[in-house]
Structure formats: C-alpha cells, structure tokens
Amino acid sequence: MSDTADTEQRGEAPVDEADGAPRRRVSRRSLLGWTGAGVALGAGAVGGGVAVASLPEQRSQPSSGGEIAFYGPHQAGISTPVQDRLHFAAFDVTTDSRDELIGVLKEWTAAAAAMTAGRDVGEGAVGGLAEAPPDDTGEALGLPPSRLTLTIGFGPTLFEKDGKDRFGLAKRRPEALVELPAFPGDKLDPARSGGDICVQACADDPQVAVHAIRNLARIGFGKVAVRWSQLGFGKTSSTTPDAQTPRNLMGFKDGTHNVAGTDTAALDKHVWAAPGDGQDWMTGGSYLVARRIRMHIETWDRTPLKEQEDIFGRDKGEGAPVGKRKERDEPNLKAMLPTAHVRLAHPDSNGGAMILRRGYSFTDGTDGLGRLEAGLFFLAYQRDVRKGFVPVQKRLAANDALNEYIQHVGSAVFACPPGVRKSGEWWGQALFGDKR
Amino acid sequence: MSDTADTEQRGEAPVDEADGAPRRRVSRRSLLGWTGAGVALGAGAVGGGVAVASLPEQRSQPSSGGEIAFYGPHQAGISTPVQDRLHFAAFDVTTDSRDELIGVLKEWTAAAAAMTAGRDVGEGAVGGLAEAPPDDTGEALGLPPSRLTLTIGFGPTLFEKDGKDRFGLAKRRPEALVELPAFPGDKLDPARSGGDICVQACADDPQVAVHAIRNLARIGFGKVAVRWSQLGFGKTSSTTPDAQTPRNLMGFKDGTHNVAGTDTAALDKHVWAAPGDGQDWMTGGSYLVARRIRMHIETWDRTPLKEQEDIFGRDKGEGAPVGKRKERDEPNLKAMLPTAHVRLAHPDSNGGAMILRRGYSFTDGTDGLGRLEAGLFFLAYQRDVRKGFVPVQKRLAANDALNEYIQHVGSAVFACPPGVRKSGEWWGQALFGDKR
C-alpha cells in the first residue's frame, strides 16, 4: 500500500523547479488514495486569488476535497465562499531582527502554498531523514485540501510599539489601520486582543485548519509566538449568494445582507484597498477587524420569542425582516424598533458603509459559573476601518438592543496585504520593500 | 417558503401520541428543505440501540444527514461508528431534591429523543407562544440529525459525596465504578475533573452537538450546572472495521486495534455490563473513562522521525507496526522497544484487556507561553474499569516512552446505564428504582 514506511528509501527530496521548494516524495492526497478526488476537484480550479475549486454551498453533493488557489491578486480567505471551520492565531514577533522576521514570512509563504494545495510542509511528515524531526507534523496526512485558505495580516504593533519603530516599518503604516476606539460596553481582555501578525486558517475540516496554524507556529518558533488563538466551529455568515445563511448561537440568521464574494463591484468599493487609498503596498489588500463577542446565552434563552425577534428585527424561523415574508426581502427599516440590530447595522443607517463578514461561532468550555463560554468570533474585512467597522460599531454600541445579551471581550485589527501573485514571492514582500 | 414566521399561527402544539411529547408544528428538517435527505436516510434505520441509519465511514459518498436510533438495549454513542465532532459536558447536580433530579432526567430524555431525530426540543425554536421564551434555542434549525448521539453517565459523586448519600443511591453504586487511582505523572486539574453526570454529544456537525449540550444545560438550569465541558474537533479512533484510522495531533494512527462496533462478541466481553457483574440496573450499560491529555506538541515536533516511530511502535506514514508493512498487520510486540506505546497498550501485554476508544483531538487556544494548548480528549468504554482502563494505564504511566510528551490534566469516570428501550422511559429509570 505504501513504500513510505520503508526508511531505506528516504533521502534527499527532489526540488520542484516550479517553485524552488523541496518536493515531497509522497503527496498528502496520494498517500491514502485521495488522488482521484483531489485531482478531479483540482482540475476545476480557476486562476486568481479568489478562484475556487469547489463551491459546496452551492452543490447538492458537498465535497470537502476542493483546493482554493493560493496565488492571485488578492489573498484567498476573504471573498472566498466561507468554509465551515476556523482556526485563527495572533502572533507576537519575539525577534528584534528584521531579517529573521523576513525569513519567517518567506518560509510561511512556501508552507502556506503547499498546505493550501493539500501538500505537507517541506519534505513532509515522512519524506525527510529518519534522523531528523519531520518537516511536517503529519496529522493532515491523507486528508484532502478541504478548501483550506491561509490569510495573513499585520497589526499596528508590527509598525510601531511603545513608540519604537521595531522593524523600520513605521513610515509604511497605512492610515486606514487605526487602533480601534473604545466602544461603550467593551470589556476587552488584553490576552485575547492585539497581535503583531495574524493568520486566519479556514477549511471545511478543522483538522486541516489546526494543522496549518500549528505548522506555521512551529516554523516561526523562537522568532514569533502565538499570542492568542481562536477555534471557530460553525460559520455564521455566507459570502455566496443564494446559499443558506447559517445561524448564530442566538438561533438567528445574522449574515444575510453581506458583500457577495462574486460581486466584484461591491468588493472593489467596500473591501479591497485601491491605488490612492494610502500605502501602495496595500493595494489589493483589505483591513480585518476581529472581535471576540461573548454571548450571555442563558439570559438570551430566557427571553420571549417576540422580544428576540424585535431585538434582531427579523423573525427567527425564516429570518425575514420585520413585516416581510422571506429572508432576502428588502427590509423596511422604519417598521423595526429604533434599537433593532438589523436596522442599526444596515448600510442605509451608516451612510452606505458595508463590511464583508465571515465570523464563526465558538464554544470554549465553561466560565466557572456553570455556564458555557460561547459566542461569536466576529471577523470583518473592509477597505478602510475608519469607514467600515468603526462607524457601524459606534452606532451599535450606543443603541443596539442586543447589547444586553453580548459583550465584546477581545479585539484586534490587521492590515492584510494583497495576494502573493506567483511562486517565489512572499507574504509582505512589498511592505518590506523587497521588489525581488 | 415557510409559515413559521407567521406568529398568528402559533398556538398549542399537538401532542404526538407515540411518545406523549409535544410535537413541533414544523420539523427541523422540513423547515429548510432537508426533508428529502432526512427521510431517505431515516428509512435505512435499523431498530435497536446500536442501530445506525448511515455509515459515512463505510460509504464513498459520506452524508451527514443520518439519524441514529435513540431507543434500544444499549445507549447510542458507544458502539456507534464514531462521528466527526464532540461536545462533552460534565454536570454538577445543584439541587438536593431527588424528585427535581428525576424531573431533569425525564425532561432530558424527551429532549434527547427529539434532538437525535433532528427535531427541536419541545415546541421548538419558533413553534411556541411568541410571548414565551422558545423551548429550543434554534441554532440547529434547518440542520439534519447529523448522526447525533447523546450518551449519559453517572459519576461516583452522584451516589455519595463527602460521605453523604445525597439522593438515596449509595447502595446502588456499582463496584466497577471505582475512583481512578493516582497514576504517576498525573497533573489533574479539579476544575476539569469529576462530575455528577456527564453527557457525551457526538455528531458529524459540531453545531448540532453544541446545540444539544446547550439545550440540556438550559433544561437543567437551577438544578444542574455545567462543571466542565470539552469540544473535540477531530476523532482519533474508529469503531468501524476497514475505515481509515484517523490521526492524532502527533500525526500518528493510534486507534487501529479497537473494539469494532459490529463485533457483538467483543462488545459483550469487553464493553457491555452483563447480568451478574454487579448492579442489575447497569446490565447493558458501560463504564466510561474520560481523560484530558495535554500534548507537549512543540517538544514532540522537535523529535526525529525515527524516534517518534520507535516511541509509538508504528511507522508514521502507513501506521504499520514495527517491521510490518500495513497498518492492520498483526504486530510483533517483541520487535518493539519495551517502552513502545503500542506494545504496552496491546491486549497481549494486559491479560487480554480491551477498551473501546472514542477519543477526540482538541485545541483550546493558547497556554500563555506562546504555545497551542492541544491534545487528546481520551474517551474509553469498558465493562469494568478495574479490568479495563486501570491496569492498562498503570502499565502505560509507568513505562510508556510517550509520557515525556503528554500529561493527563483532567480525569473522570462514569457509569453509563443501558439504553432507553422505548418512548416514555427515561435515563436512569432503573437506577432510581422506578419500574413504571
């Protein structure tokens, strides 16, 4: 079944001329017979960063084998149809060396390109020398790519921290990458906030997402350290028109009016940074706001149905706006309470501001008071945080009836650069001024 | 698409004569068009507690729609083919009233029967009165049963705590339900150990498993409280012969030689409590040991491949025992190091002792030292803890080379009663002496 068990056959891995990275003797997909499914789905892949090999949300026979193209003008994982699971990590950079940091980013890029294609890191979990630690930790051996995307972002503290220009990047900090203001009701835990660098791993299989973050953390060992991480078990938004809108842990559909990943005009207007927006290196990138939102689910669960529906401005069963019949019917905002969540968050209440949401539900054990620690890990991408999340959240924090049942307990903001266009380039290359 | 949004139609829910439980106006599956898939799979269901409507592990086209029969001689979720995801909760009973506790168990049983069939609790998330809190929290609306199983167990402290016979059950405590001895290397956190009652929720969709635990916690509010809970994102064992053995977070297949859910002789010998074993109320039940095992993955990841393979006694790629070619080849224990994990855990090293394992990988954020908090949530079922887990773990704790890379940080043991045979019966009925 496999000669990978034969240690005598181990040796120097051949180099793949296409990307200069070591090639594994055995591909992750072929090892356990996934080749057929992987190749079939891979053949359907379209070029470009937002290309998608399979769209399970739109298919009657969902498949988790699909491969999302890593290279392209935009990073995958933003307009990509939302995958089922999330592992998100914020890293602190622990080295003072700009060169070491660049080294990590180069290694990460090669690893990300491999893992999103369903390959192991480097020579793989079993392809290297028996006397050395394997290049890959191995728990994704035999698993298909599972629509894995890895999306990197740079936090404000990477550019400047405690007044210090750590890596010579201070002048390159985009104006749109603001520190978020304090919102009423925030109760932020510093240990769950901030971070110099983030990586968002989304996949249809959590093992694949966890494997990816873990292997990046391992590559960066001694130079970067995980500051905080978050597992998301269920997506709460869709970027695919006509797909079923998932429900959040309050039992409601709350991601109906989202920027569609196929709506290039809306993406250009609301999501992608454009020439002239500020720093050139961010053109084609996007700004990410991450908020850990704890839900007081026990209190919510004791609230009458009618009140729940009034608070959201939607009915619970269908998700239709107040007074309407279907989820996607155009809402009549004036028919809702002035404090209704949908009304306050709607673009018409915010000067047309839209953000692309791709949040996930989380449950992280128990809070010590006999209650489940659960909520929404909110992720939103936008062209400019000052015109996207900040004004919308100001309005929500001041007026939203939902505030009685939620609390923002973690917060971070990141500048996510444009996509890596081809093999040999690396995450952050334009930021660090390397035009190679 | 739905008249569930029409609050005018809400009112008394009709009672289902078959089980006396309120019937929902709108089934979870029909609400969003899942009826076809649900019925098709449901039609394949076999009677009995170990019956399975679908066996994704054995199919080329996995489906998550399947329904596992709730009623039967054994509880589902033990010999059932292992589902992809886990939400496990240990509860403390906070009421002193035996009648209140029985009331919770009765309500739980009705809710479990509904949810495992893909139905909401009670009148559902949208089927009740608009002026009352919904009976169901709603986040599983529209989702198929997803092979949900709910398995209950009773901990030693339910029978007696601090020398007190809390609910008149002390005389009914099975001898096989021992408190586990302290094993060398244990570093148990009391906040992640013990519990009066446990519920294991397994499903192919984590949203369905989380929904189930949450709704049980909600039903028990004021009488029971969640002591600790654990989310598992990836199964590490299979009870289905010929299915791919999943990998743990060390990258190895470690559940190869497991009790098969189809092997009734092995189940009768090693898993199900039998007449004459002790307490009659446990006949057909099983004893569950739960251990939270933290992995020091950073140390593991720096260990050479050959050493990793020697420690397990298997090769990493294929999972074959030392000196063999395929995963399921009969291991030659003497070819392994005396400290090899497979050798020490093998029935031949333990007087034939076998336990049915159904553990899951976990990743719970970060440990504050820049490392991922990750490991194995070990779950094992057996006929007698004294002849199953205890002798095997004694051997492992003393000798296993793996101990350098793992630490047991949580521990609990539960007596899981036999299955609920038919509608109207309830979890623990025989234990509480109610023959009704």
PDB file of C-alpha atoms in Angstrom, chain B residues 189-415:
ATOM      1  CA  ASP B 189      -6.984  19.993  37.399  1.00  0.00           C
ATOM      2  CA  PRO B 190     -10.023  19.584  39.686  1.00  0.00           C
ATOM      3  CA  ALA B 191     -11.900  22.101  37.536  1.00  0.00           C
ATOM      4  CA  ARG B 192     -11.533  19.741  34.576  1.00  0.00           C
ATOM      5  CA  SER B 193     -12.182  16.531  36.505  1.00  0.00           C
ATOM      6  CA  GLY B 194     -15.089  14.671  38.011  1.00  0.00           C
ATOM      7  CA  GLY B 195     -18.756  15.497  37.727  1.00  0.00           C
ATOM      8  CA  ASP B 196     -22.024  14.006  38.982  1.00  0.00           C
ATOM      9  CA  ILE B 197     -23.419  13.411  35.493  1.00  0.00           C
ATOM     10  CA  CYS B 198     -21.896  13.509  32.038  1.00  0.00           C
ATOM     11  CA  VAL B 199     -23.412  13.811  28.613  1.00  0.00           C
ATOM     12  CA  GLN B 200     -21.381  12.932  25.560  1.00  0.00           C
ATOM     13  CA  ALA B 201     -22.740  14.553  22.399  1.00  0.00           C
ATOM     14  CA  CYS B 202     -21.246  13.248  19.163  1.00  0.00           C
ATOM     15  CA  ALA B 203     -22.316  14.396  15.708  1.00  0.00           C
ATOM     16  CA  ASP B 204     -20.883  14.987  12.286  1.00  0.00           C
ATOM     17  CA  ASP B 205     -21.775  18.684  12.607  1.00  0.00           C
ATOM     18  CA  PRO B 206     -20.384  20.496  15.669  1.00  0.00           C
ATOM     19  CA  GLN B 207     -23.267  22.956  15.627  1.00  0.00           C
ATOM     20  CA  VAL B 208     -25.632  20.043  16.237  1.00  0.00           C
ATOM     21  CA  ALA B 209     -23.523  18.674  19.103  1.00  0.00           C
ATOM     22  CA  VAL B 210     -23.115  22.082  20.748  1.00  0.00           C
ATOM     23  CA  HIS B 211     -26.834  22.778  20.341  1.00  0.00           C
ATOM     24  CA  ALA B 212     -27.679  19.534  22.113  1.00  0.00           C
ATOM     25  CA  ILE B 213     -25.458  20.129  25.169  1.00  0.00           C
ATOM     26  CA  ARG B 214     -26.607  23.709  25.432  1.00  0.00           C
ATOM     27  CA  ASN B 215     -30.266  22.781  25.385  1.00  0.00           C
ATOM     28  CA  LEU B 216     -29.768  20.091  28.017  1.00  0.00           C
ATOM     29  CA  ALA B 217     -27.909  22.610  30.192  1.00  0.00           C
ATOM     30  CA  ARG B 218     -30.759  25.009  29.707  1.00  0.00           C
ATOM     31  CA  ILE B 219     -33.401  22.439  30.667  1.00  0.00           C
ATOM     32  CA  GLY B 220     -31.459  21.677  33.829  1.00  0.00           C
ATOM     33  CA  PHE B 221     -30.931  25.305  34.798  1.00  0.00           C
ATOM     34  CA  GLY B 222     -31.119  25.760  38.568  1.00  0.00           C
ATOM     35  CA  LYS B 223     -30.882  22.017  39.218  1.00  0.00           C
ATOM     36  CA  VAL B 224     -27.681  21.090  37.436  1.00  0.00           C
ATOM     37  CA  ALA B 225     -24.768  23.250  36.319  1.00  0.00           C
ATOM     38  CA  VAL B 226     -22.023  22.606  33.799  1.00  0.00           C
ATOM     39  CA  ARG B 227     -18.886  21.736  35.752  1.00  0.00           C
ATOM     40  CA  TRP B 228     -16.621  21.489  32.728  1.00  0.00           C
ATOM     41  CA  SER B 229     -17.038  20.845  29.052  1.00  0.00           C
ATOM     42  CA  GLN B 230     -14.841  19.856  26.181  1.00  0.00           C
ATOM     43  CA  LEU B 231     -15.133  20.391  22.460  1.00  0.00           C
ATOM     44  CA  GLY B 232     -13.412  17.805  20.260  1.00  0.00           C
ATOM     45  CA  PHE B 233     -12.788  18.751  16.677  1.00  0.00           C
ATOM     46  CA  GLY B 234     -11.444  15.541  15.227  1.00  0.00           C
ATOM     47  CA  LYS B 235     -11.991  11.907  16.107  1.00  0.00           C
ATOM     48  CA  THR B 236      -8.884   9.874  16.789  1.00  0.00           C
ATOM     49  CA  SER B 237     -10.374   6.394  16.780  1.00  0.00           C
ATOM     50  CA  SER B 238     -12.684   4.399  14.614  1.00  0.00           C
ATOM     51  CA  THR B 239     -15.044   1.626  15.661  1.00  0.00           C
ATOM     52  CA  THR B 240     -15.727   0.709  12.056  1.00  0.00           C
ATOM     53  CA  PRO B 241     -13.588  -2.064  10.609  1.00  0.00           C
ATOM     54  CA  ASP B 242     -11.816  -1.092   7.399  1.00  0.00           C
ATOM     55  CA  ALA B 243     -12.461   2.625   7.841  1.00  0.00           C
ATOM     56  CA  GLN B 244      -9.455   4.912   7.646  1.00  0.00           C
ATOM     57  CA  THR B 245      -7.968   5.271  11.106  1.00  0.00           C
ATOM     58  CA  PRO B 246      -7.810   8.989  11.880  1.00  0.00           C
ATOM     59  CA  ARG B 247      -4.578  10.567  13.090  1.00  0.00           C
ATOM     60  CA  ASN B 248      -3.979  12.172  16.449  1.00  0.00           C
ATOM     61  CA  LEU B 249      -2.191  15.502  16.853  1.00  0.00           C
ATOM     62  CA  MET B 250       1.140  13.701  16.998  1.00  0.00           C
ATOM     63  CA  GLY B 251       0.470  12.732  13.401  1.00  0.00           C
ATOM     64  CA  PHE B 252       0.082   9.031  14.187  1.00  0.00           C
ATOM     65  CA  LYS B 253      -2.691   6.491  13.818  1.00  0.00           C
ATOM     66  CA  ASP B 254      -3.270   5.338  17.348  1.00  0.00           C
ATOM     67  CA  GLY B 255      -6.681   3.703  17.306  1.00  0.00           C
ATOM     68  CA  THR B 256      -6.100   0.806  14.947  1.00  0.00           C
ATOM     69  CA  HIS B 257      -6.677  -2.093  17.280  1.00  0.00           C
ATOM     70  CA  ASN B 258     -10.029  -1.029  18.673  1.00  0.00           C
ATOM     71  CA  VAL B 259     -13.187  -2.910  19.612  1.00  0.00           C
ATOM     72  CA  ALA B 260     -15.328  -2.887  16.483  1.00  0.00           C
ATOM     73  CA  GLY B 261     -18.876  -1.646  16.882  1.00  0.00           C
ATOM     74  CA  THR B 262     -20.053  -4.593  14.790  1.00  0.00           C
ATOM     75  CA  ASP B 263     -18.229  -7.236  16.842  1.00  0.00           C
ATOM     76  CA  THR B 264     -21.007  -8.251  19.235  1.00  0.00           C
ATOM     77  CA  ALA B 265     -18.874 -10.930  20.882  1.00  0.00           C
ATOM     78  CA  ALA B 266     -16.116  -8.459  21.718  1.00  0.00           C
ATOM     79  CA  LEU B 267     -18.661  -5.881  22.846  1.00  0.00           C
ATOM     80  CA  ASP B 268     -20.288  -8.402  25.153  1.00  0.00           C
ATOM     81  CA  LYS B 269     -16.932  -9.463  26.522  1.00  0.00           C
ATOM     82  CA  HIS B 270     -15.240  -6.088  26.929  1.00  0.00           C
ATOM     83  CA  VAL B 271     -17.788  -3.267  26.772  1.00  0.00           C
ATOM     84  CA  TRP B 272     -21.307  -4.108  27.985  1.00  0.00           C
ATOM     85  CA  ALA B 273     -22.002  -4.803  31.649  1.00  0.00           C
ATOM     86  CA  ALA B 274     -23.662  -8.211  31.991  1.00  0.00           C
ATOM     87  CA  PRO B 275     -26.076  -9.822  34.461  1.00  0.00           C
ATOM     88  CA  GLY B 276     -24.074 -10.909  37.487  1.00  0.00           C
ATOM     89  CA  ASP B 277     -21.454  -8.197  37.028  1.00  0.00           C
ATOM     90  CA  GLY B 278     -22.917  -6.306  39.941  1.00  0.00           C
ATOM     91  CA  GLN B 279     -25.775  -3.835  39.990  1.00  0.00           C
ATOM     92  CA  ASP B 280     -28.646  -5.055  37.823  1.00  0.00           C
ATOM     93  CA  TRP B 281     -29.558  -1.565  36.694  1.00  0.00           C
ATOM     94  CA  MET B 282     -26.268  -1.388  34.802  1.00  0.00           C
ATOM     95  CA  THR B 283     -26.850  -4.524  32.695  1.00  0.00           C
ATOM     96  CA  GLY B 284     -26.376  -3.463  29.083  1.00  0.00           C
ATOM     97  CA  GLY B 285     -24.586  -0.321  30.163  1.00  0.00           C
ATOM     98  CA  SER B 286     -20.892   0.504  30.113  1.00  0.00           C
ATOM     99  CA  TYR B 287     -18.286   2.393  32.122  1.00  0.00           C
ATOM    100  CA  LEU B 288     -16.689   5.472  30.657  1.00  0.00           C
ATOM    101  CA  VAL B 289     -13.265   6.866  31.496  1.00  0.00           C
ATOM    102  CA  ALA B 290     -12.579  10.399  30.251  1.00  0.00           C
ATOM    103  CA  ARG B 291      -9.065  11.829  30.392  1.00  0.00           C
ATOM    104  CA  ARG B 292      -7.925  15.185  29.122  1.00  0.00           C
ATOM    105  CA  ILE B 293      -4.406  14.520  27.835  1.00  0.00           C
ATOM    106  CA  ARG B 294      -2.354  17.574  27.051  1.00  0.00           C
ATOM    107  CA  MET B 295       0.311  17.018  24.401  1.00  0.00           C
ATOM    108  CA  HIS B 296       3.582  18.900  24.535  1.00  0.00           C
ATOM    109  CA  ILE B 297       3.446  19.238  20.800  1.00  0.00           C
ATOM    110  CA  GLU B 298       6.387  21.627  20.497  1.00  0.00           C
ATOM    111  CA  THR B 299       8.707  19.082  22.108  1.00  0.00           C
ATOM    112  CA  TRP B 300       7.220  16.279  20.051  1.00  0.00           C
ATOM    113  CA  ASP B 301       7.690  18.248  16.856  1.00  0.00           C
ATOM    114  CA  ARG B 302      11.412  18.539  17.535  1.00  0.00           C
ATOM    115  CA  THR B 303      11.792  14.777  17.899  1.00  0.00           C
ATOM    116  CA  PRO B 304      13.347  12.853  14.992  1.00  0.00           C
ATOM    117  CA  LEU B 305      11.024  10.759  12.869  1.00  0.00           C
ATOM    118  CA  LYS B 306      12.734   7.501  13.753  1.00  0.00           C
ATOM    119  CA  GLU B 307      12.426   8.247  17.463  1.00  0.00           C
ATOM    120  CA  GLN B 308       8.754   9.154  17.083  1.00  0.00           C
ATOM    121  CA  GLU B 309       8.142   5.857  15.313  1.00  0.00           C
ATOM    122  CA  ASP B 310      10.035   3.900  17.953  1.00  0.00           C
ATOM    123  CA  ILE B 311       8.031   5.581  20.697  1.00  0.00           C
ATOM    124  CA  PHE B 312       4.727   4.577  19.136  1.00  0.00           C
ATOM    125  CA  GLY B 313       5.870   1.259  17.698  1.00  0.00           C
ATOM    126  CA  ARG B 314       4.393   2.178  14.335  1.00  0.00           C
ATOM    127  CA  ASP B 315       5.643   3.920  11.248  1.00  0.00           C
ATOM    128  CA  LYS B 316       4.193   7.354  10.744  1.00  0.00           C
ATOM    129  CA  GLY B 317       3.114   7.226   7.109  1.00  0.00           C
ATOM    130  CA  GLU B 318       1.228   3.963   6.913  1.00  0.00           C
ATOM    131  CA  GLY B 319       0.722   3.229  10.586  1.00  0.00           C
ATOM    132  CA  ALA B 320       2.208  -0.251  10.252  1.00  0.00           C
ATOM    133  CA  PRO B 321       3.562  -1.905  13.410  1.00  0.00           C
ATOM    134  CA  VAL B 322       7.357  -2.109  13.640  1.00  0.00           C
ATOM    135  CA  GLY B 323       8.715  -4.442  10.983  1.00  0.00           C
ATOM    136  CA  LYS B 324       5.349  -4.823   9.236  1.00  0.00           C
ATOM    137  CA  ARG B 325       4.081  -3.304   6.025  1.00  0.00           C
ATOM    138  CA  LYS B 326       0.450  -2.409   6.661  1.00  0.00           C
ATOM    139  CA  GLU B 327      -1.488  -0.754   9.420  1.00  0.00           C
ATOM    140  CA  ARG B 328      -3.605  -3.792  10.223  1.00  0.00           C
ATOM    141  CA  ASP B 329      -0.829  -6.352  10.064  1.00  0.00           C
ATOM    142  CA  GLU B 330      -0.581  -8.272  13.324  1.00  0.00           C
ATOM    143  CA  PRO B 331       2.066  -6.508  15.438  1.00  0.00           C
ATOM    144  CA  ASN B 332       5.182  -8.329  16.556  1.00  0.00           C
ATOM    145  CA  LEU B 333       5.385  -6.856  20.043  1.00  0.00           C
ATOM    146  CA  LYS B 334       8.831  -8.224  20.747  1.00  0.00           C
ATOM    147  CA  ALA B 335      10.224  -6.347  17.757  1.00  0.00           C
ATOM    148  CA  MET B 336       9.290  -3.096  19.508  1.00  0.00           C
ATOM    149  CA  LEU B 337      11.095  -1.297  22.288  1.00  0.00           C
ATOM    150  CA  PRO B 338       9.860  -2.400  25.739  1.00  0.00           C
ATOM    151  CA  THR B 339       8.647   1.183  26.195  1.00  0.00           C
ATOM    152  CA  ALA B 340       6.753   1.390  22.880  1.00  0.00           C
ATOM    153  CA  HIS B 341       3.195   2.658  23.245  1.00  0.00           C
ATOM    154  CA  VAL B 342       1.584   0.008  21.043  1.00  0.00           C
ATOM    155  CA  ARG B 343       3.407  -2.774  22.859  1.00  0.00           C
ATOM    156  CA  LEU B 344       2.413  -1.582  26.322  1.00  0.00           C
ATOM    157  CA  ALA B 345      -1.206  -0.892  25.405  1.00  0.00           C
ATOM    158  CA  HIS B 346      -1.731  -4.130  23.498  1.00  0.00           C
ATOM    159  CA  PRO B 347      -4.143  -6.668  24.993  1.00  0.00           C
ATOM    160  CA  ASP B 348      -1.352  -9.266  24.966  1.00  0.00           C
ATOM    161  CA  SER B 349       0.540  -7.099  27.449  1.00  0.00           C
ATOM    162  CA  ASN B 350      -2.513  -6.650  29.642  1.00  0.00           C
ATOM    163  CA  GLY B 351      -4.022 -10.071  30.132  1.00  0.00           C
ATOM    164  CA  GLY B 352      -6.346  -9.613  27.181  1.00  0.00           C
ATOM    165  CA  ALA B 353      -7.855  -6.361  28.474  1.00  0.00           C
ATOM    166  CA  MET B 354      -9.528  -4.310  25.756  1.00  0.00           C
ATOM    167  CA  ILE B 355     -11.289  -0.974  25.916  1.00  0.00           C
ATOM    168  CA  LEU B 356     -13.383   0.709  23.261  1.00  0.00           C
ATOM    169  CA  ARG B 357     -11.785   4.051  22.498  1.00  0.00           C
ATOM    170  CA  ARG B 358     -13.613   7.022  21.006  1.00  0.00           C
ATOM    171  CA  GLY B 359     -11.337   9.956  21.760  1.00  0.00           C
ATOM    172  CA  TYR B 360     -11.110  13.314  20.036  1.00  0.00           C
ATOM    173  CA  SER B 361      -8.389  15.851  19.378  1.00  0.00           C
ATOM    174  CA  PHE B 362      -8.778  19.229  20.994  1.00  0.00           C
ATOM    175  CA  THR B 363      -7.195  22.649  20.633  1.00  0.00           C
ATOM    176  CA  ASP B 364      -8.246  25.133  23.282  1.00  0.00           C
ATOM    177  CA  GLY B 365      -6.468  28.345  22.455  1.00  0.00           C
ATOM    178  CA  THR B 366      -3.088  29.165  23.925  1.00  0.00           C
ATOM    179  CA  ASP B 367      -1.364  28.354  27.160  1.00  0.00           C
ATOM    180  CA  GLY B 368       0.071  31.797  27.880  1.00  0.00           C
ATOM    181  CA  LEU B 369       3.578  30.725  26.900  1.00  0.00           C
ATOM    182  CA  GLY B 370       3.101  31.158  23.172  1.00  0.00           C
ATOM    183  CA  ARG B 371       2.143  27.525  22.709  1.00  0.00           C
ATOM    184  CA  LEU B 372      -1.067  25.972  21.472  1.00  0.00           C
ATOM    185  CA  GLU B 373      -2.998  24.160  24.181  1.00  0.00           C
ATOM    186  CA  ALA B 374      -3.718  20.946  22.332  1.00  0.00           C
ATOM    187  CA  GLY B 375      -4.052  17.265  22.900  1.00  0.00           C
ATOM    188  CA  LEU B 376      -6.297  14.257  23.099  1.00  0.00           C
ATOM    189  CA  PHE B 377      -9.587  14.056  24.939  1.00  0.00           C
ATOM    190  CA  PHE B 378      -9.458  10.344  25.624  1.00  0.00           C
ATOM    191  CA  LEU B 379     -12.775   8.532  25.968  1.00  0.00           C
ATOM    192  CA  ALA B 380     -12.913   4.803  26.581  1.00  0.00           C
ATOM    193  CA  TYR B 381     -15.820   2.457  27.310  1.00  0.00           C
ATOM    194  CA  GLN B 382     -15.440  -0.825  29.121  1.00  0.00           C
ATOM    195  CA  ARG B 383     -17.323  -3.443  31.065  1.00  0.00           C
ATOM    196  CA  ASP B 384     -15.327  -2.871  34.252  1.00  0.00           C
ATOM    197  CA  VAL B 385     -12.920  -0.020  34.896  1.00  0.00           C
ATOM    198  CA  ARG B 386     -10.894  -2.249  37.222  1.00  0.00           C
ATOM    199  CA  LYS B 387     -10.196  -4.670  34.393  1.00  0.00           C
ATOM    200  CA  GLY B 388     -10.012  -2.154  31.562  1.00  0.00           C
ATOM    201  CA  PHE B 389      -8.511   1.281  31.870  1.00  0.00           C
ATOM    202  CA  VAL B 390      -6.882   0.908  35.294  1.00  0.00           C
ATOM    203  CA  PRO B 391      -4.434  -1.935  34.547  1.00  0.00           C
ATOM    204  CA  VAL B 392      -3.632  -0.620  31.072  1.00  0.00           C
ATOM    205  CA  GLN B 393      -2.988   2.898  32.328  1.00  0.00           C
ATOM    206  CA  LYS B 394      -0.899   1.611  35.240  1.00  0.00           C
ATOM    207  CA  ARG B 395       1.372  -0.048  32.722  1.00  0.00           C
ATOM    208  CA  LEU B 396       1.464   2.985  30.435  1.00  0.00           C
ATOM    209  CA  ALA B 397       2.015   5.506  33.225  1.00  0.00           C
ATOM    210  CA  ALA B 398       4.973   3.522  34.492  1.00  0.00           C
ATOM    211  CA  ASN B 399       6.690   2.680  31.235  1.00  0.00           C
ATOM    212  CA  ASP B 400       5.361   4.419  28.139  1.00  0.00           C
ATOM    213  CA  ALA B 401       8.023   6.380  26.245  1.00  0.00           C
ATOM    214  CA  LEU B 402       5.224   8.715  25.198  1.00  0.00           C
ATOM    215  CA  ASN B 403       4.961  10.068  28.749  1.00  0.00           C
ATOM    216  CA  GLU B 404       7.730  12.535  28.022  1.00  0.00           C
ATOM    217  CA  TYR B 405       5.391  14.245  25.566  1.00  0.00           C
ATOM    218  CA  ILE B 406       2.000  14.064  27.245  1.00  0.00           C
ATOM    219  CA  GLN B 407       0.375  14.839  30.556  1.00  0.00           C
ATOM    220  CA  HIS B 408      -3.000  13.790  31.917  1.00  0.00           C
ATOM    221  CA  VAL B 409      -4.608  17.012  33.170  1.00  0.00           C
ATOM    222  CA  GLY B 410      -8.267  16.029  33.562  1.00  0.00           C
ATOM    223  CA  SER B 411      -9.997  12.828  34.647  1.00  0.00           C
ATOM    224  CA  ALA B 412     -13.477  11.491  35.215  1.00  0.00           C
ATOM    225  CA  VAL B 413     -15.300   8.174  35.367  1.00  0.00           C
ATOM    226  CA  PHE B 414     -18.980   7.467  34.799  1.00  0.00           C
ATOM    227  CA  ALA B 415     -21.435   4.586  34.830  1.00  0.00           C
TER     228      ALA B 415
END
